[in-house]
mmCIF file of C-alpha atoms and ligand atoms in Angstrom:
data_model
loop_
_atom_site.group_PDB
_atom_site.id
_atom_site.type_symbol
_atom_site.label_atom_id
_atom_site.label_comp_id
_atom_site.label_asym_id
_atom_site.label_seq_id
_atom_site.Cartn_x
_atom_site.Cartn_y
_atom_site.Cartn_z
ATOM 1 C CA MET A 1209 11.525 -50.305 -36.093
ATOM 2 C CA ARG A 1210 13.380 -47.347 -37.942
ATOM 3 C CA TYR A 1211 9.925 -45.648 -38.438
ATOM 4 C CA LEU A 1212 9.218 -45.985 -34.761
ATOM 5 C CA LEU A 1213 12.428 -44.150 -33.897
ATOM 6 C CA ILE A 1214 11.758 -41.447 -36.442
ATOM 7 C CA ALA A 1215 8.415 -41.108 -34.977
ATOM 8 C CA GLY A 1216 9.686 -40.901 -31.487
ATOM 9 C CA LEU A 1217 12.324 -38.376 -32.483
ATOM 10 C CA MET A 1218 9.617 -36.119 -34.124
ATOM 11 C CA CYS A 1219 7.508 -36.319 -31.048
ATOM 12 C CA ALA A 1220 10.497 -35.341 -28.907
ATOM 13 C CA MET A 1221 11.258 -32.314 -31.298
ATOM 14 C CA ALA A 1222 7.614 -31.221 -31.352
ATOM 15 C CA ALA A 1223 7.240 -31.304 -27.593
ATOM 16 C CA PRO A 1224 8.748 -27.811 -26.958
ATOM 17 C CA LEU A 1225 6.405 -26.357 -29.578
ATOM 18 C CA ALA A 1226 3.491 -27.855 -27.943
ATOM 19 C CA GLN A 1227 4.609 -26.400 -24.556
ATOM 20 C CA ALA A 1228 5.255 -23.027 -26.154
ATOM 21 C CA ARG A 1229 1.717 -22.981 -27.350
ATOM 22 C CA ALA A 1230 0.535 -23.306 -23.816
ATOM 23 C CA ILE A 1231 2.019 -19.950 -22.837
ATOM 24 C CA PRO A 1232 -0.902 -17.498 -22.773
ATOM 25 C CA ASP A 1233 -1.334 -15.505 -26.021
ATOM 26 C CA PRO A 1234 -0.773 -11.852 -25.161
ATOM 27 C CA ALA A 1235 -3.392 -10.914 -27.801
ATOM 28 C CA GLN A 1236 -5.949 -13.124 -26.205
ATOM 29 C CA LYS A 1237 -9.234 -11.508 -25.390
ATOM 30 C CA HIS A 1238 -11.357 -12.019 -22.300
ATOM 31 C CA ALA A 1239 -14.237 -14.277 -22.692
ATOM 32 C CA PRO A 1240 -17.270 -12.272 -23.399
ATOM 33 C CA GLY A 1241 -19.030 -11.043 -20.178
ATOM 34 C CA ASN A 1242 -15.747 -11.780 -18.250
ATOM 35 C CA GLU A 1243 -13.836 -8.566 -19.040
ATOM 36 C CA ALA A 1244 -13.503 -7.171 -15.413
ATOM 37 C CA LEU A 1245 -10.102 -7.616 -13.957
ATOM 38 C CA GLN A 1246 -10.109 -10.176 -11.107
ATOM 39 C CA LYS A 1247 -10.096 -8.455 -7.656
ATOM 40 C CA PRO A 1248 -7.018 -9.289 -5.492
ATOM 41 C CA ILE A 1249 -7.988 -11.460 -2.589
ATOM 42 C CA ALA A 1250 -7.122 -8.818 -0.037
ATOM 43 C CA ALA A 1251 -9.714 -6.484 -1.630
ATOM 44 C CA ALA A 1252 -12.494 -9.139 -1.905
ATOM 45 C CA GLY A 1253 -13.934 -8.270 1.599
ATOM 46 C CA TYR A 1254 -14.068 -11.838 2.879
ATOM 47 C CA SER A 1255 -14.563 -12.482 6.458
ATOM 48 C CA THR A 1256 -11.652 -13.759 8.637
ATOM 49 C CA PRO A 1257 -12.975 -17.249 8.789
ATOM 50 C CA VAL A 1258 -13.413 -17.361 5.042
ATOM 51 C CA ASN A 1259 -9.842 -16.061 4.620
ATOM 52 C CA TYR A 1260 -8.597 -18.908 6.742
ATOM 53 C CA GLN A 1261 -10.549 -21.402 4.710
ATOM 54 C CA LEU A 1262 -9.215 -19.976 1.479
ATOM 55 C CA GLN A 1263 -5.653 -19.225 2.427
ATOM 56 C CA CYS A 1264 -4.671 -21.792 5.230
ATOM 57 C CA ALA A 1265 -7.102 -24.774 5.465
ATOM 58 C CA GLY A 1266 -5.617 -26.464 2.430
ATOM 59 C CA CYS A 1267 -2.602 -27.286 4.476
ATOM 60 C CA HIS A 1268 -3.729 -26.828 8.123
ATOM 61 C CA LEU A 1269 -7.337 -28.249 7.654
ATOM 62 C CA SER A 1270 -10.562 -26.651 8.532
ATOM 63 C CA ASP A 1271 -10.197 -27.072 12.208
ATOM 64 C CA GLY A 1272 -6.423 -26.648 12.559
ATOM 65 C CA GLN A 1273 -5.786 -30.239 13.062
ATOM 66 C CA GLY A 1274 -2.711 -30.138 10.550
ATOM 67 C CA SER A 1275 -1.189 -33.192 8.802
ATOM 68 C CA ARG A 1276 1.717 -35.090 10.143
ATOM 69 C CA ALA A 1277 2.063 -36.697 6.764
ATOM 70 C CA ASN A 1278 2.693 -33.199 5.266
ATOM 71 C CA ASP A 1279 4.781 -31.760 8.017
ATOM 72 C CA THR A 1280 2.075 -29.285 8.863
ATOM 73 C CA PRO A 1281 1.757 -28.734 12.552
ATOM 74 C CA ARG A 1282 -1.392 -28.991 14.585
ATOM 75 C CA MET A 1283 -2.545 -25.354 15.507
ATOM 76 C CA LYS A 1284 -5.718 -26.750 17.484
ATOM 77 C CA ASP A 1285 -5.216 -26.302 21.199
ATOM 78 C CA PHE A 1286 -1.513 -25.627 20.643
ATOM 79 C CA VAL A 1287 -0.612 -22.607 18.584
ATOM 80 C CA GLY A 1288 -1.209 -20.253 21.482
ATOM 81 C CA ASN A 1289 1.850 -21.637 23.312
ATOM 82 C CA PHE A 1290 4.092 -19.798 20.970
ATOM 83 C CA LEU A 1291 3.094 -16.603 22.709
ATOM 84 C CA LYS A 1292 4.518 -18.047 26.092
ATOM 85 C CA VAL A 1293 8.150 -18.084 24.790
ATOM 86 C CA GLU A 1294 10.409 -15.420 23.748
ATOM 87 C CA GLY A 1295 10.479 -14.923 19.956
ATOM 88 C CA GLY A 1296 7.306 -16.896 19.472
ATOM 89 C CA ARG A 1297 5.069 -13.933 18.831
ATOM 90 C CA GLU A 1298 7.161 -12.806 15.806
ATOM 91 C CA PHE A 1299 7.568 -16.402 14.593
ATOM 92 C CA LEU A 1300 3.757 -16.692 14.106
ATOM 93 C CA VAL A 1301 3.833 -13.646 11.798
ATOM 94 C CA ARG A 1302 7.019 -14.672 9.954
ATOM 95 C CA VAL A 1303 6.246 -18.341 9.045
ATOM 96 C CA PRO A 1304 5.825 -18.410 5.194
ATOM 97 C CA GLY A 1305 2.203 -19.512 5.215
ATOM 98 C CA MET A 1306 1.480 -16.240 6.999
ATOM 99 C CA SER A 1307 3.889 -13.737 5.861
ATOM 100 C CA GLN A 1308 3.649 -14.711 2.220
ATOM 101 C CA SER A 1309 -0.080 -14.971 1.899
ATOM 102 C CA ALA A 1310 -2.097 -12.747 -0.274
ATOM 103 C CA LEU A 1311 -3.703 -11.108 2.843
ATOM 104 C CA ASN A 1312 -2.778 -7.655 3.900
ATOM 105 C CA ASP A 1313 -1.286 -6.677 7.224
ATOM 106 C CA ALA A 1314 -4.625 -5.863 8.860
ATOM 107 C CA GLN A 1315 -6.160 -9.041 7.632
ATOM 108 C CA LEU A 1316 -3.247 -11.106 9.061
ATOM 109 C CA ALA A 1317 -3.580 -9.390 12.368
ATOM 110 C CA ASP A 1318 -7.321 -10.195 12.461
ATOM 111 C CA LEU A 1319 -6.546 -13.645 11.406
ATOM 112 C CA LEU A 1320 -4.023 -14.210 14.210
ATOM 113 C CA ASN A 1321 -6.447 -12.754 16.755
ATOM 114 C CA TRP A 1322 -9.213 -15.039 15.491
ATOM 115 C CA LEU A 1323 -6.892 -18.038 15.706
ATOM 116 C CA MET A 1324 -6.060 -17.174 19.308
ATOM 117 C CA ARG A 1325 -9.632 -16.905 20.579
ATOM 118 C CA LYS A 1326 -10.329 -19.007 23.611
ATOM 119 C CA ASP A 1327 -13.402 -20.420 21.747
ATOM 120 C CA GLY A 1328 -11.289 -20.728 18.600
ATOM 121 C CA MET A 1329 -8.475 -22.722 17.308
ATOM 122 C CA ALA A 1330 -5.792 -22.016 19.836
ATOM 123 C CA GLY A 1331 -8.383 -22.585 22.645
ATOM 124 C CA LYS A 1332 -6.814 -23.375 26.039
ATOM 125 C CA SER A 1333 -3.306 -22.800 24.693
ATOM 126 C CA THR A 1334 -3.731 -18.928 24.425
ATOM 127 C CA PRO A 1335 -2.174 -17.149 27.415
ATOM 128 C CA GLU A 1336 -4.419 -15.539 29.994
ATOM 129 C CA GLN A 1337 -2.918 -12.117 29.230
ATOM 130 C CA TYR A 1338 -3.429 -12.032 25.460
ATOM 131 C CA GLN A 1339 -2.295 -8.953 23.809
ATOM 132 C CA PRO A 1340 -4.137 -8.706 20.313
ATOM 133 C CA TYR A 1341 -1.903 -8.266 17.214
ATOM 134 C CA THR A 1342 -2.166 -5.020 15.426
ATOM 135 C CA GLU A 1343 -1.722 -4.102 11.834
ATOM 136 C CA ALA A 1344 1.410 -2.122 12.695
ATOM 137 C CA GLU A 1345 3.021 -5.034 14.488
ATOM 138 C CA VAL A 1346 2.380 -7.388 11.563
ATOM 139 C CA ALA A 1347 3.840 -4.774 9.127
ATOM 140 C CA ALA A 1348 6.942 -4.228 11.348
ATOM 141 C CA VAL A 1349 7.948 -8.013 11.286
ATOM 142 C CA ARG A 1350 6.264 -9.637 8.339
ATOM 143 C CA HIS A 1351 9.023 -8.971 5.778
ATOM 144 C CA GLU A 1352 11.921 -10.052 7.883
ATOM 145 C CA ALA A 1353 12.780 -13.261 6.051
ATOM 146 C CA MET A 1354 13.128 -16.299 8.315
ATOM 147 C CA LEU A 1355 16.337 -18.093 6.842
ATOM 148 C CA ASN A 1356 16.483 -20.937 9.426
ATOM 149 C CA LEU A 1357 12.886 -21.921 10.038
ATOM 150 C CA PRO A 1358 13.435 -25.424 11.379
ATOM 151 C CA GLN A 1359 16.206 -24.317 13.934
ATOM 152 C CA THR A 1360 14.037 -21.310 14.950
ATOM 153 C CA ARG A 1361 11.003 -23.481 15.451
ATOM 154 C CA ALA A 1362 13.006 -26.185 17.346
ATOM 155 C CA GLY A 1363 14.431 -23.405 19.634
ATOM 156 C CA LEU A 1364 10.902 -22.236 20.577
ATOM 157 C CA ILE A 1365 9.819 -25.728 21.131
ATOM 158 C CA ALA A 1366 12.638 -26.281 23.471
ATOM 159 C CA ARG A 1367 11.901 -23.287 25.464
ATOM 160 C CA MET A 1368 8.241 -24.585 25.778
ATOM 161 C CA ARG A 1369 9.564 -27.889 27.038
ATOM 162 C CA GLU A 1370 11.614 -25.954 29.708
ATOM 163 C CA GLN A 1371 8.202 -24.495 30.850
ATOM 164 C CA GLY A 1372 6.729 -27.891 30.999
ATOM 165 C CA ILE A 1373 4.369 -27.273 28.183
ATOM 166 C CA ALA A 1374 3.185 -30.507 26.511
ATOM 167 C CA ILE A 1375 4.204 -30.393 22.744
ATOM 168 C CA GLU A 1376 0.975 -31.451 21.243
ATOM 169 C CA ASP A 1377 1.757 -30.034 17.733
ATOM 170 C CA GLY A 1378 0.985 -33.389 15.955
ATOM 171 C CA LEU A 1379 4.590 -33.663 14.858
ATOM 172 C CA SER A 1380 6.572 -34.386 18.088
ATOM 173 C CA GLU A 1381 4.581 -37.261 19.475
HETATM 174 C C1 HEC B 249 1.363 -24.728 1.709
HETATM 175 C C2 HEC B 249 0.866 -25.152 3.041
HETATM 176 C C3 HEC B 249 0.574 -24.182 4.042
HETATM 177 C C4 HEC B 249 -0.199 -23.082 3.864
HETATM 178 C C5 HEC B 249 -1.187 -22.667 2.757
HETATM 179 C C6 HEC B 249 -0.256 -22.347 5.173
HETATM 180 N N1 HEC B 249 0.622 -23.085 5.992
HETATM 181 FE FE1 HEC B 249 0.948 -22.512 7.938
HETATM 182 N N2 HEC B 249 2.453 -23.868 8.100
HETATM 183 C C7 HEC B 249 2.589 -24.798 7.103
HETATM 184 C C8 HEC B 249 3.754 -25.562 7.496
HETATM 185 C C9 HEC B 249 4.525 -26.796 6.713
HETATM 186 C C10 HEC B 249 4.157 -25.084 8.785
HETATM 187 C C11 HEC B 249 5.407 -25.543 9.569
HETATM 188 C C12 HEC B 249 6.550 -24.608 9.475
HETATM 189 C C13 HEC B 249 6.950 -24.401 8.091
HETATM 190 O O1 HEC B 249 7.504 -25.372 7.650
HETATM 191 O O2 HEC B 249 6.548 -23.348 7.546
HETATM 192 C C14 HEC B 249 3.381 -24.063 9.044
HETATM 193 C C15 HEC B 249 3.360 -23.323 10.170
HETATM 194 C C16 HEC B 249 2.304 -22.351 10.578
HETATM 195 C C17 HEC B 249 2.278 -21.691 11.914
HETATM 196 C C18 HEC B 249 3.285 -21.864 13.076
HETATM 197 C C19 HEC B 249 2.894 -23.061 13.918
HETATM 198 C C20 HEC B 249 3.868 -23.976 14.176
HETATM 199 O O3 HEC B 249 3.641 -24.862 15.026
HETATM 200 O O4 HEC B 249 4.959 -23.926 13.687
HETATM 201 C C21 HEC B 249 1.202 -20.842 11.855
HETATM 202 C C22 HEC B 249 0.806 -19.948 13.046
HETATM 203 C C23 HEC B 249 0.626 -20.992 10.605
HETATM 204 N N3 HEC B 249 1.359 -21.903 9.733
HETATM 205 C C24 HEC B 249 -0.403 -20.334 10.275
HETATM 206 C C25 HEC B 249 -0.941 -20.353 8.947
HETATM 207 C C26 HEC B 249 -2.040 -19.460 8.441
HETATM 208 C C27 HEC B 249 -2.718 -18.501 9.280
HETATM 209 C C28 HEC B 249 -2.015 -19.625 7.045
HETATM 210 C C29 HEC B 249 -2.938 -18.901 6.112
HETATM 211 C C30 HEC B 249 -2.807 -17.550 6.021
HETATM 212 C C31 HEC B 249 -1.129 -20.729 6.720
HETATM 213 N N4 HEC B 249 -0.451 -21.033 7.821
HETATM 214 C C32 HEC B 249 -0.995 -21.176 5.482
HETATM 215 C C33 HEC B 249 1.975 -25.055 5.990
HETATM 216 C C34 HEC B 249 1.033 -24.132 5.346
#
C-alpha cells in the first residue's frame, strides 16, 4: 500500500514535467521538405464557398442548417431577416464567428454577399432591395466588440416579430 502511495505521488510530481516537455522546443527544426512558412488563411486564395466550409461550417453546418444542441442558429432561409431590422446589418458583421475569423475584410464582405444570395443560404429571407456589403463597411464595424450579444440578438428578434416575421432560426421554435 505504501509503495502504491509513493508511486502515485511520484506520478503526480512528474506530471508537470511531462507537460513541460509538450511545449514546442524553440530550437526544433522543420521537417525536411516542410521548411516554408504556412500561408495565412486569408492569403491562401480560397474561393468564398471554400472559406465558408473551412471557417464556418464546423458550427453552422454545410448548408447553414445550424445546430440547436450547440446553440448555433439556422442561417438557411432566415439570416436575411436581420437586414430588415435596425441594427441587424452591423450585427451580422460583429458576431464573433464573423468578426474574429481569420478572413480579411474583403473576404468577409464577399462571404456575407454570398450568404445573402437568393439562390444561396439566406434564400427567400433576403430583402428585395439588397445592398451588398463592401470591404470598407466591414472594416468600419468589425472591430467594435459586442459585449451583450444575447440581449442584442434578442432585441433584433423582437423587432422581427413586430414586423410579423416568422422566427425560423432553429432556436426559437
Ligand atoms: C465556433 C462556432 C462558430 C463558428 C466557427 C462560426 N459561428 Fe457563426 N454563430 C455561432 C453561434 C453560436 C452564433 C449565435 C450567436 C453567438 O452566440 O455568437 C452564431 C451566429 C452567427 C450569425 C448571426 C445569425 C444569428 O441568427 O444570430 C451569423 C451571420 C454567423 N454566425 C455567421 C458565421 C460565419 C459566416 C462564420 C464563418 C466565417 C461563422 N459564423 C463561424 C457559432 C459559430
